[in-house]
């Protein structure tokens, strides 16, 4: 195409009215010239015009040929088709609304799931060149693990050692902190401590002011500066231009705001939106403070950017060398004499690190939800296919009703391609309207889905706005919907028998044409059964988990996470905790109250290597869980004793005996068949204090319903200082457990009032809620699968109802003849139900086969049942069969009760 033709086509497209006017003038001029020619030959004026029109031919056809020659006639055709489609949809509002609702539901579910999947698994960090970022994780873990960090002195060594091949920054995992901004009341905000080169390495520039620089991070405690997020600036400071220099305070320290982060930047941890960033050099002033000189406090995580030409493995090598040096020094200083070499080797192997790409950020949500989100995308894809299949069946049925109309168009000269274009345009309009509605559905459903992803104790914050990626996905999904829903019906109608349709209407030549609809419905039944079986498997998994034995009684128990904000002039925090226990235990209606260093189903307990006086040789790592507890701890949680005694008040007094209580798992692992009562244990490192075992308690699940009870050691909480080094700030944070027979909801407010004066509250929760929060993934899958399984059942029932109703309409004469010849109504019903079974039966068989294969994909998410659980497969198949037969019974019964004479007269 030369430039002149292109310009002419653009002109015809952009200035359509002017071009049409010029075409009319041109045709009028030609007609006038031809008329003048006849007039000059002596013909009368009327005859001259008649002869000129005959010579000229059909003007409209000629005009259409001229428009086709311009190459832009398709625009006018689409405009005509759209106007016709709109008129048709307005004449059938029920049909239009039903189709849009089905497609919007399927597309909305798909868009919502894609939006969350994109935010968690696919989206890169909003920083400069995210592809060159890397981070360190434990060598035995995967790229989603959050480990692999180090202490502050270790980070400085790593940064110096790796400077030739990469740049390295450090950050502390973000957490909620009570922060007061501009002298307002303190509220919980997400705060993160970062190294001075954090923003520079990421290439994030301030929206207002400046970012934290390396100069702000050189001297501990000298630069109390902070960066706030765009959200905090707008919501808390009303976008004030005077934000620079304003003050915020937390941890008994005041910080000066020096900059505002850009709106798109939320940090590097997916699922957390950071509100305040402060430099590592100020960590000593935070609450709880971090010991910047402690080699053993691994409170930092590292992230780096490789230089051009350097691989991630090359960049991680010097970091591993620094880690090895620190760990060998740790072994030299703290491993007791005679420690077996294999124990040291396992310890060093467990501290190995590796580099992994970090362009997508860091998130435990990825590790937890990668597989479930893939399953959810599979589920919503099945729902989308079922919805499209249903709509395709509806369009085919509607097309059969329009068979005469299409036949008339074809007989008048319309090309089959032109008819297909018109029908596809109608499908495109339906899909576009559904896509708009689906975006609204996704906008409402996505926050609900995000809320279902994470526990109430640690809700996730995901940025799931409607962006270009989501719009592109919506566009592609719309095109796919048009192809699936509209192409088959359009081709069927365009290839219809014109003569038969004109002669007999829409009831002629239908025999043999319903195979397409029946195949679609069979596929729909199969896909529906896959969803129903999935719903059964995931629901039974959730039930099995919640009904598994815990080893303790969570009913009527409240758990509060408390941090001692100000230790005062006391030498240790334990007098404050003892006073708190006395205060709480004096509350009326309280049965038991206790303290512990870790809470059940509120994070993992502390791990520690121990030695025992067992005579047998230990096979495996000498590692056990460790919890420091007060008296009444086991009574509060309803943990039963197997042997020995509980802690008493004198065990907590100064100079009390060095005693401990272990669980059954510890006894089995460390003592085998020996009796642990009276034996002793001690920690592997530092000056050991031998502790006598005085009791054995029942095994309890600690933080995961899927796993068994780990080995546990319980020690009086007043002896924590002899087990945890001072730099670990022993006893600063504890958990308060309270049991009350009365309503525990009112107790939460009472507890908060009692502890607020001296303790920072990290939340007060019911123990049952903490347990329920550990199965959010399983509950999410059960709910999603059940919801879409029920929807699939409904769509399958509607589809079968429609096809049976259509079959009854087509076979009205046959059924009337059968009834007139003496057929019983139940025989007619049986005939139609058997006909339905020829669709449902193969669908169930196909669905069982697909489910038997697909269920193995979800093996790791099931609990207490096999992927091909017979009871679930049989029950789901019977449920779908019953639903299908019930849907078919309505039109079949109606056909059996119809007056045969009416049916015969209609024919």
Coordinates of N, CA, C and O in Angstrom, one line a residue, residues 205-353:
X205 N 13.9 7.0 44.7 CA 14.1 8.4 45.1 C 12.9 9.0 45.8 O 11.7 8.5 45.6
X206 N 13.1 10.0 46.6 CA 12.1 10.5 47.4 C 11.0 11.3 46.6 O 11.4 11.9 45.6
X207 N 9.8 11.1 47.0 CA 8.7 11.9 46.4 C 8.8 13.4 46.9 O 8.4 14.3 46.2
X208 N 9.3 13.5 48.1 CA 9.4 14.8 48.8 C 10.5 14.7 49.8 O 10.7 13.7 50.5
X209 N 11.4 15.7 49.8 CA 12.5 15.6 50.7 C 13.7 14.8 50.2 O 13.9 14.7 49.0
X210 N 14.3 14.0 51.1 CA 15.4 13.1 50.7 C 15.3 11.8 51.4 O 14.6 11.7 52.4
X211 N 16.0 10.8 50.9 CA 16.0 9.5 51.5 C 17.2 9.3 52.5 O 18.1 10.1 52.6
X212 N 17.1 8.2 53.3 CA 18.2 7.9 54.2 C 19.4 7.6 53.4 O 19.4 6.9 52.4
X213 N 20.5 8.2 53.9 CA 21.8 8.0 53.1 C 22.8 7.3 54.0 O 22.6 7.2 55.2
X214 N 23.9 6.9 53.5 CA 25.0 6.2 54.3 C 25.5 7.1 55.4 O 25.9 6.6 56.5
X215 N 25.5 8.4 55.2 CA 25.9 9.3 56.3 C 25.0 9.3 57.5 O 25.4 9.5 58.7
X216 N 23.7 9.0 57.3 CA 22.8 8.8 58.4 C 22.9 7.6 59.2 O 22.3 7.4 60.3
X217 N 23.8 6.7 58.7 CA 23.9 5.3 59.3 C 25.3 5.0 59.8 O 25.6 3.8 60.0
X218 N 26.1 6.0 60.0 CA 27.5 5.8 60.3 C 27.7 5.7 61.8 O 28.4 4.8 62.3
X219 N 27.1 6.6 62.6 CA 27.4 6.6 64.1 C 26.1 6.2 64.8 O 25.1 6.8 64.6
X220 N 26.2 5.2 65.6 CA 25.0 4.8 66.4 C 24.4 5.9 67.2 O 25.0 6.6 68.0
X221 N 23.1 6.1 67.0 CA 22.3 7.0 67.9 C 22.5 8.5 67.5 O 21.9 9.4 68.2
X222 N 23.3 8.8 66.5 CA 23.5 10.2 66.2 C 22.6 10.9 65.2 O 22.5 12.1 65.1
X223 N 21.9 10.1 64.4 CA 21.0 10.6 63.3 C 19.6 10.0 63.5 O 19.3 9.1 62.8
X224 N 18.8 10.6 64.3 CA 17.4 10.1 64.5 C 16.5 10.6 63.4 O 15.7 11.6 63.5
X225 N 16.6 10.1 62.2 CA 15.9 10.5 61.0 C 14.9 9.4 60.6 O 15.2 8.2 60.9
X226 N 13.9 9.7 59.8 CA 12.9 8.7 59.4 C 12.4 9.1 58.0 O 12.3 10.3 57.7
X227 N 12.0 8.1 57.3 CA 11.2 8.3 56.0 C 9.8 7.7 56.2 O 9.7 6.7 56.9
X228 N 8.8 8.5 55.8 CA 7.5 8.0 55.9 C 6.9 7.6 54.5 O 7.4 8.1 53.5
X229 N 5.9 6.8 54.5 CA 5.3 6.4 53.2 C 4.4 7.5 52.7 O 3.9 8.4 53.4
X230 N 4.0 7.4 51.4 CA 3.1 8.3 50.8 C 1.7 8.2 51.5 O 1.0 9.2 51.7
X231 N 1.3 7.0 51.9 CA 0.0 6.8 52.6 C 0.0 7.6 53.9 O -1.0 8.2 54.3
X232 N 1.1 7.4 54.7 CA 1.1 8.1 56.0 C 1.1 9.6 55.8 O 0.5 10.4 56.5
X233 N 1.9 10.1 54.8 CA 1.9 11.5 54.5 C 0.5 12.1 54.2 O 0.1 13.2 54.7
X234 N -0.2 11.3 53.4 CA -1.6 11.8 53.0 C -2.6 11.6 54.1 O -3.4 12.5 54.3
X235 N -2.6 10.4 54.7 CA -3.7 10.1 55.7 C -3.4 10.7 57.0 O -4.4 11.1 57.7
X236 N -2.2 10.8 57.5 CA -1.9 11.3 58.8 C -1.5 12.7 58.9 O -1.6 13.4 59.9
X237 N -0.9 13.2 57.8 CA -0.4 14.6 57.7 C -1.1 15.5 56.7 O -0.7 16.6 56.4
X238 N -2.2 14.9 56.1 CA -3.0 15.7 55.1 C -2.2 16.3 54.0 O -2.4 17.4 53.5
X239 N -1.1 15.5 53.5 CA -0.3 15.9 52.4 C 0.4 17.3 52.7 O 0.6 18.1 51.8
X240 N 0.7 17.6 53.9 CA 1.2 18.9 54.3 C 2.6 19.1 53.7 O 3.5 18.2 53.7
X241 N 2.8 20.3 53.0 CA 4.1 20.6 52.5 C 5.2 20.8 53.6 O 6.4 20.8 53.3
X242 N 4.7 21.0 54.8 CA 5.6 21.2 55.9 C 6.0 19.8 56.6 O 6.5 19.8 57.7
X243 N 5.8 18.7 55.9 CA 6.1 17.4 56.4 C 7.6 17.3 56.8 O 7.9 16.7 57.8
X244 N 8.5 17.9 56.0 CA 9.9 17.8 56.3 C 10.2 18.5 57.6 O 9.9 19.7 57.7
X245 N 10.8 17.8 58.5 CA 11.1 18.4 59.8 C 10.1 18.0 60.9 O 10.4 18.3 62.1
X246 N 9.0 17.5 60.5 CA 8.0 17.1 61.5 C 8.6 15.9 62.3 O 9.5 15.2 61.9
X247 N 7.9 15.6 63.5 CA 8.5 14.6 64.4 C 7.6 13.4 64.5 O 6.3 13.5 64.4
X248 N 8.2 12.3 64.7 CA 7.4 11.1 65.1 C 8.2 10.3 66.2 O 9.5 10.5 66.3
X249 N 7.6 9.6 67.0 CA 8.2 9.0 68.1 C 7.8 7.6 68.4 O 6.6 7.2 68.2
X250 N 8.7 6.7 68.7 CA 8.4 5.3 69.2 C 9.7 4.8 69.9 O 10.8 5.3 69.6
X251 N 9.5 3.8 70.7 CA 10.6 3.3 71.5 C 11.3 4.3 72.3 O 12.6 4.3 72.4
X252 N 10.6 5.3 72.9 CA 11.2 6.3 73.8 C 12.2 7.1 73.1 O 13.2 7.6 73.6
X253 N 12.0 7.3 71.7 CA 12.9 8.2 71.0 C 12.1 9.0 70.0 O 11.1 8.5 69.4
X254 N 12.6 10.2 69.7 CA 12.0 11.1 68.7 C 12.8 11.1 67.4 O 14.0 11.3 67.5
X255 N 12.1 11.0 66.3 CA 12.8 11.0 65.0 C 12.3 12.2 64.2 O 11.1 12.6 64.3
X256 N 13.1 12.7 63.3 CA 12.8 13.8 62.4 C 12.5 13.2 61.0 O 13.3 12.5 60.4
X257 N 11.4 13.6 60.4 CA 11.0 13.1 59.1 C 11.8 13.9 58.1 O 11.8 15.2 58.1
X258 N 12.6 13.2 57.2 CA 13.4 13.9 56.2 C 13.0 13.6 54.8 O 13.5 14.2 53.8
X259 N 12.0 12.7 54.6 CA 11.5 12.5 53.3 C 10.3 11.6 53.2 O 9.9 11.0 54.2
X260 N 9.7 11.6 52.0 CA 8.4 10.8 51.8 C 8.8 9.9 50.6 O 9.2 10.3 49.6
X261 N 8.5 8.6 50.9 CA 8.8 7.6 49.8 C 7.7 7.7 48.7 O 6.6 8.1 49.0
X262 N 8.1 7.3 47.5 CA 7.1 7.4 46.4 C 5.9 6.5 46.6 O 6.0 5.4 47.4
X263 N 4.8 6.8 46.0 CA 3.5 6.1 46.3 C 3.6 4.6 45.9 O 3.1 3.8 46.5
X264 N 4.4 4.3 44.8 CA 4.5 2.9 44.3 C 5.3 2.0 45.2 O 5.3 0.8 45.1
X265 N 6.2 2.6 46.1 CA 7.1 1.8 46.8 C 6.5 1.4 48.2 O 6.1 2.2 49.0
X266 N 6.5 0.1 48.4 CA 5.9 -0.5 49.7 C 7.0 -1.1 50.5 O 6.7 -1.6 51.7
X267 N 8.2 -1.3 50.0 CA 9.3 -2.0 50.7 C 9.7 -3.2 49.8 O 9.4 -3.2 48.6
X268 N 10.4 -4.2 50.4 CA 10.8 -5.3 49.7 C 10.2 -6.6 50.1 O 10.5 -7.7 49.6
X269 N 9.2 -6.5 51.1 CA 8.5 -7.7 51.6 C 7.1 -7.7 51.1 O 6.3 -6.8 51.5
X270 N 6.8 -8.6 50.2 CA 5.4 -8.7 49.6 C 4.5 -9.2 50.7 O 4.7 -10.1 51.4
X271 N 3.4 -8.4 50.9 CA 2.4 -8.7 51.9 C 2.5 -7.7 53.1 O 1.7 -7.8 54.0
X272 N 3.6 -6.9 53.1 CA 3.7 -5.9 54.1 C 3.9 -4.5 53.4 O 4.7 -4.4 52.4
X273 N 3.2 -3.5 53.8 CA 3.3 -2.1 53.3 C 4.0 -1.3 54.4 O 3.3 -1.0 55.4
X274 N 5.2 -1.0 54.2 CA 6.0 -0.2 55.3 C 5.5 1.2 55.4 O 5.3 1.9 54.3
X275 N 5.3 1.7 56.6 CA 4.9 3.1 56.8 C 6.1 4.0 57.2 O 6.1 5.2 56.9
X276 N 7.1 3.4 57.9 CA 8.2 4.2 58.5 C 9.5 3.4 58.3 O 9.5 2.3 58.7
X277 N 10.5 4.1 57.8 CA 11.8 3.5 57.7 C 12.8 4.4 58.5 O 12.8 5.6 58.5
X278 N 13.6 3.7 59.3 CA 14.7 4.3 60.1 C 16.0 3.6 59.9 O 16.0 2.5 59.6
X279 N 17.1 4.4 60.1 CA 18.4 3.7 59.9 C 18.8 2.7 61.0 O 18.4 2.8 62.1
X280 N 19.7 1.8 60.6 CA 20.2 0.7 61.5 C 20.9 1.4 62.7 O 20.8 0.9 63.8
X281 N 21.6 2.5 62.4 CA 22.4 3.1 63.5 C 21.5 3.6 64.7 O 22.0 3.8 65.8
X282 N 20.2 3.7 64.5 CA 19.3 4.1 65.5 C 18.6 2.9 66.2 O 17.8 3.1 67.1
X283 N 19.0 1.7 65.7 CA 18.3 0.5 66.3 C 18.6 0.3 67.8 O 17.8 -0.3 68.5
X284 N 19.7 0.9 68.3 CA 20.0 0.8 69.7 C 19.0 1.5 70.5 O 18.8 1.2 71.7
X285 N 18.3 2.5 69.9 CA 17.4 3.3 70.7 C 15.9 2.8 70.5 O 15.0 3.3 71.1
X286 N 15.8 1.8 69.7 CA 14.4 1.3 69.5 C 14.0 0.4 70.6 O 14.8 0.1 71.5
X287 N 12.7 0.0 70.6 CA 12.2 -0.9 71.7 C 11.5 -2.1 71.0 O 10.5 -1.9 70.2
X288 N 12.0 -3.3 71.2 CA 13.2 -3.6 72.0 C 14.5 -3.2 71.2 O 14.5 -3.4 69.9
X289 N 15.5 -2.8 71.8 CA 16.7 -2.4 71.1 C 17.5 -3.6 70.5 O 17.3 -4.7 71.0
X290 N 18.3 -3.3 69.5 CA 19.1 -4.3 68.9 C 20.6 -4.1 69.3 O 21.0 -2.9 69.4
X291 N 21.3 -5.1 69.6 CA 22.7 -5.0 70.0 C 23.5 -5.0 68.8 O 23.7 -6.0 68.1
X292 N 24.0 -3.8 68.4 CA 24.8 -3.7 67.1 C 26.1 -4.3 67.2 O 26.7 -4.6 66.1
X293 N 26.6 -4.6 68.3 CA 27.9 -5.3 68.5 C 27.9 -6.8 68.7 O 28.9 -7.5 68.8
X294 N 26.6 -7.3 68.8 CA 26.5 -8.7 69.1 C 26.6 -9.6 67.8 O 25.9 -9.4 66.8
X295 N 27.7 -10.4 67.8 CA 27.9 -11.3 66.6 C 26.9 -12.4 66.4 O 26.7 -13.0 65.3
X296 N 26.1 -12.7 67.5 CA 25.3 -13.9 67.5 C 23.8 -13.5 67.3 O 22.9 -14.4 67.2
X297 N 23.4 -12.3 67.2 CA 22.0 -11.9 67.1 C 21.8 -11.7 65.6 O 22.1 -10.6 65.0
X298 N 21.2 -12.7 65.0 CA 20.9 -12.7 63.5 C 19.6 -12.0 63.2 O 18.6 -12.6 62.9
X299 N 19.6 -10.7 63.4 CA 18.3 -9.9 63.3 C 18.2 -9.2 62.0 O 17.1 -8.7 61.7
X300 N 19.2 -9.3 61.1 CA 19.2 -8.6 59.9 C 19.0 -9.5 58.7 O 19.5 -10.7 58.8
X301 N 18.4 -9.1 57.6 CA 18.4 -9.8 56.3 C 19.2 -9.0 55.3 O 19.2 -7.7 55.4
X302 N 19.8 -9.6 54.4 CA 20.6 -8.9 53.4 C 20.0 -9.1 52.0 O 19.4 -10.1 51.6
X303 N 20.3 -8.1 51.2 CA 19.9 -8.1 49.8 C 21.0 -7.3 49.0 O 21.5 -6.3 49.5
X304 N 21.3 -7.7 47.8 CA 22.3 -7.1 47.1 C 22.0 -6.9 45.6 O 20.9 -7.4 45.1
X305 N 22.8 -6.2 44.9 CA 22.7 -6.0 43.5 C 24.0 -6.4 42.8 O 25.1 -5.8 43.1
X306 N 23.9 -7.4 41.9 CA 25.1 -7.9 41.3 C 25.6 -6.8 40.2 O 24.8 -6.2 39.6
X307 N 26.9 -6.7 40.1 CA 27.4 -5.8 39.0 C 27.4 -6.5 37.7 O 27.3 -7.7 37.6
X308 N 27.4 -5.7 36.6 CA 27.4 -6.3 35.3 C 28.4 -7.4 35.1 O 29.6 -7.3 35.5
X309 N 28.0 -8.6 34.5 CA 28.9 -9.7 34.2 C 29.1 -10.6 35.4 O 29.9 -11.6 35.3
X310 N 28.5 -10.3 36.5 CA 28.7 -11.2 37.7 C 27.4 -12.0 38.0 O 26.3 -11.5 37.9
X311 N 27.6 -13.3 38.2 CA 26.4 -14.1 38.5 C 26.1 -14.1 40.0 O 26.9 -13.6 40.8
X312 N 24.9 -14.5 40.3 CA 24.5 -14.5 41.7 C 25.3 -15.5 42.6 O 25.7 -15.1 43.7
X313 N 25.7 -16.6 42.0 CA 26.5 -17.5 42.7 C 27.9 -16.9 43.0 O 28.4 -17.1 44.1
X314 N 28.5 -16.2 42.1 CA 29.7 -15.5 42.3 C 29.6 -14.4 43.4 O 30.5 -14.2 44.3
X315 N 28.5 -13.7 43.4 CA 28.3 -12.7 44.4 C 28.1 -13.2 45.8 O 28.4 -12.6 46.8
X316 N 27.5 -14.5 45.9 CA 27.2 -15.1 47.2 C 28.4 -15.7 47.8 O 28.4 -15.9 49.0
X317 N 29.4 -16.0 47.0 CA 30.6 -16.8 47.5 C 31.3 -16.0 48.6 O 31.6 -16.6 49.7
X318 N 31.7 -14.7 48.5 CA 32.3 -14.0 49.6 C 31.4 -13.9 50.8 O 31.9 -13.9 52.0
X319 N 30.1 -13.9 50.7 CA 29.2 -13.8 51.8 C 29.3 -15.1 52.6 O 29.3 -15.1 53.8
X320 N 29.4 -16.2 51.9 CA 29.5 -17.5 52.6 C 30.8 -17.6 53.3 O 30.9 -18.2 54.4
X321 N 31.9 -17.0 52.7 CA 33.2 -17.1 53.4 C 33.1 -16.3 54.7 O 33.6 -16.8 55.7
X322 N 32.5 -15.2 54.8 CA 32.3 -14.4 56.0 C 31.5 -15.2 57.0 O 31.8 -15.3 58.2
X323 N 30.4 -15.8 56.5 CA 29.6 -16.6 57.4 C 30.4 -17.8 58.0 O 30.3 -18.0 59.3
X324 N 31.2 -18.4 57.2 CA 32.0 -19.5 57.8 C 33.0 -19.0 58.9 O 33.2 -19.7 59.9
X325 N 33.6 -17.9 58.6 CA 34.5 -17.4 59.6 C 33.8 -17.1 60.9 O 34.4 -17.4 62.0
X326 N 32.7 -16.5 60.9 CA 32.0 -16.1 62.1 C 31.5 -17.4 62.8 O 31.6 -17.5 64.1
X327 N 31.0 -18.4 62.1 CA 30.5 -19.6 62.7 C 31.7 -20.4 63.3 O 31.5 -21.0 64.4
X328 N 32.8 -20.5 62.7 CA 34.0 -21.2 63.2 C 34.4 -20.5 64.5 O 34.8 -21.2 65.5
X329 N 34.4 -19.2 64.6 CA 34.8 -18.5 65.8 C 33.8 -18.8 66.9 O 34.1 -18.9 68.0
X330 N 32.5 -18.9 66.5 CA 31.4 -19.2 67.5 C 31.6 -20.6 68.1 O 31.5 -20.8 69.3
X331 N 32.0 -21.5 67.2 CA 32.3 -22.9 67.7 C 33.5 -22.9 68.6 O 33.5 -23.5 69.7
X332 N 34.5 -22.2 68.3 CA 35.7 -22.1 69.1 C 35.5 -21.6 70.5 O 36.0 -22.0 71.5
X333 N 34.6 -20.5 70.6 CA 34.4 -19.9 71.8 C 33.3 -20.6 72.7 O 33.4 -20.5 73.9
X334 N 32.3 -21.2 72.1 CA 31.2 -21.6 72.9 C 30.9 -23.1 72.9 O 30.1 -23.6 73.7
X335 N 31.5 -23.9 72.0 CA 31.2 -25.3 72.0 C 31.9 -25.9 73.2 O 33.1 -25.7 73.4
X336 N 31.3 -26.7 74.0 CA 31.9 -27.3 75.2 C 32.9 -28.3 74.8 O 32.8 -28.9 73.7
X337 N 33.9 -28.5 75.6 CA 34.9 -29.6 75.3 C 34.3 -30.9 75.1 O 33.3 -31.3 75.8
X338 N 34.8 -31.7 74.1 CA 34.3 -33.0 73.9 C 33.0 -33.0 73.0 O 32.4 -34.1 72.8
X339 N 32.6 -31.9 72.5 CA 31.5 -31.9 71.5 C 31.8 -32.7 70.3 O 32.8 -32.5 69.7
X340 N 31.0 -33.7 70.0 CA 31.2 -34.6 68.8 C 31.4 -33.8 67.5 O 30.8 -32.8 67.3
X341 N 32.4 -34.3 66.7 CA 32.7 -33.6 65.5 C 31.5 -33.5 64.5 O 31.2 -32.6 63.8
X342 N 30.7 -34.6 64.6 CA 29.5 -34.7 63.7 C 28.5 -33.6 64.1 O 27.8 -33.1 63.2
X343 N 28.4 -33.3 65.4 CA 27.5 -32.3 65.8 C 27.9 -30.9 65.3 O 27.1 -30.1 64.8
X344 N 29.2 -30.6 65.4 CA 29.8 -29.4 64.9 C 29.6 -29.3 63.4 O 29.2 -28.3 62.8
X345 N 29.8 -30.4 62.7 CA 29.7 -30.4 61.2 C 28.2 -30.2 60.8 O 28.0 -29.4 59.9
X346 N 27.2 -30.7 61.6 CA 25.8 -30.5 61.2 C 25.5 -29.0 61.5 O 24.7 -28.4 60.8
X347 N 26.1 -28.5 62.6 CA 25.8 -27.1 62.9 C 26.3 -26.2 61.8 O 25.6 -25.2 61.3
X348 N 27.5 -26.4 61.3 CA 28.1 -25.5 60.3 C 27.4 -25.7 59.0 O 27.2 -24.8 58.2
X349 N 26.9 -27.0 58.7 CA 26.2 -27.2 57.4 C 24.9 -26.5 57.4 O 24.4 -26.0 56.4
X350 N 24.3 -26.4 58.6 CA 23.0 -25.7 58.8 C 23.1 -24.2 58.6 O 22.1 -23.6 58.4
X351 N 24.3 -23.7 58.7 CA 24.5 -22.2 58.6 C 25.0 -21.8 57.2 O 25.3 -20.7 57.0
X352 N 25.0 -22.7 56.3 CA 25.4 -22.4 54.9 C 24.3 -21.6 54.2 O 23.1 -21.8 54.5
X353 N 24.7 -20.7 53.4 CA 23.8 -19.8 52.7 C 24.0 -19.9 51.2 O 25.0 -20.4 50.7

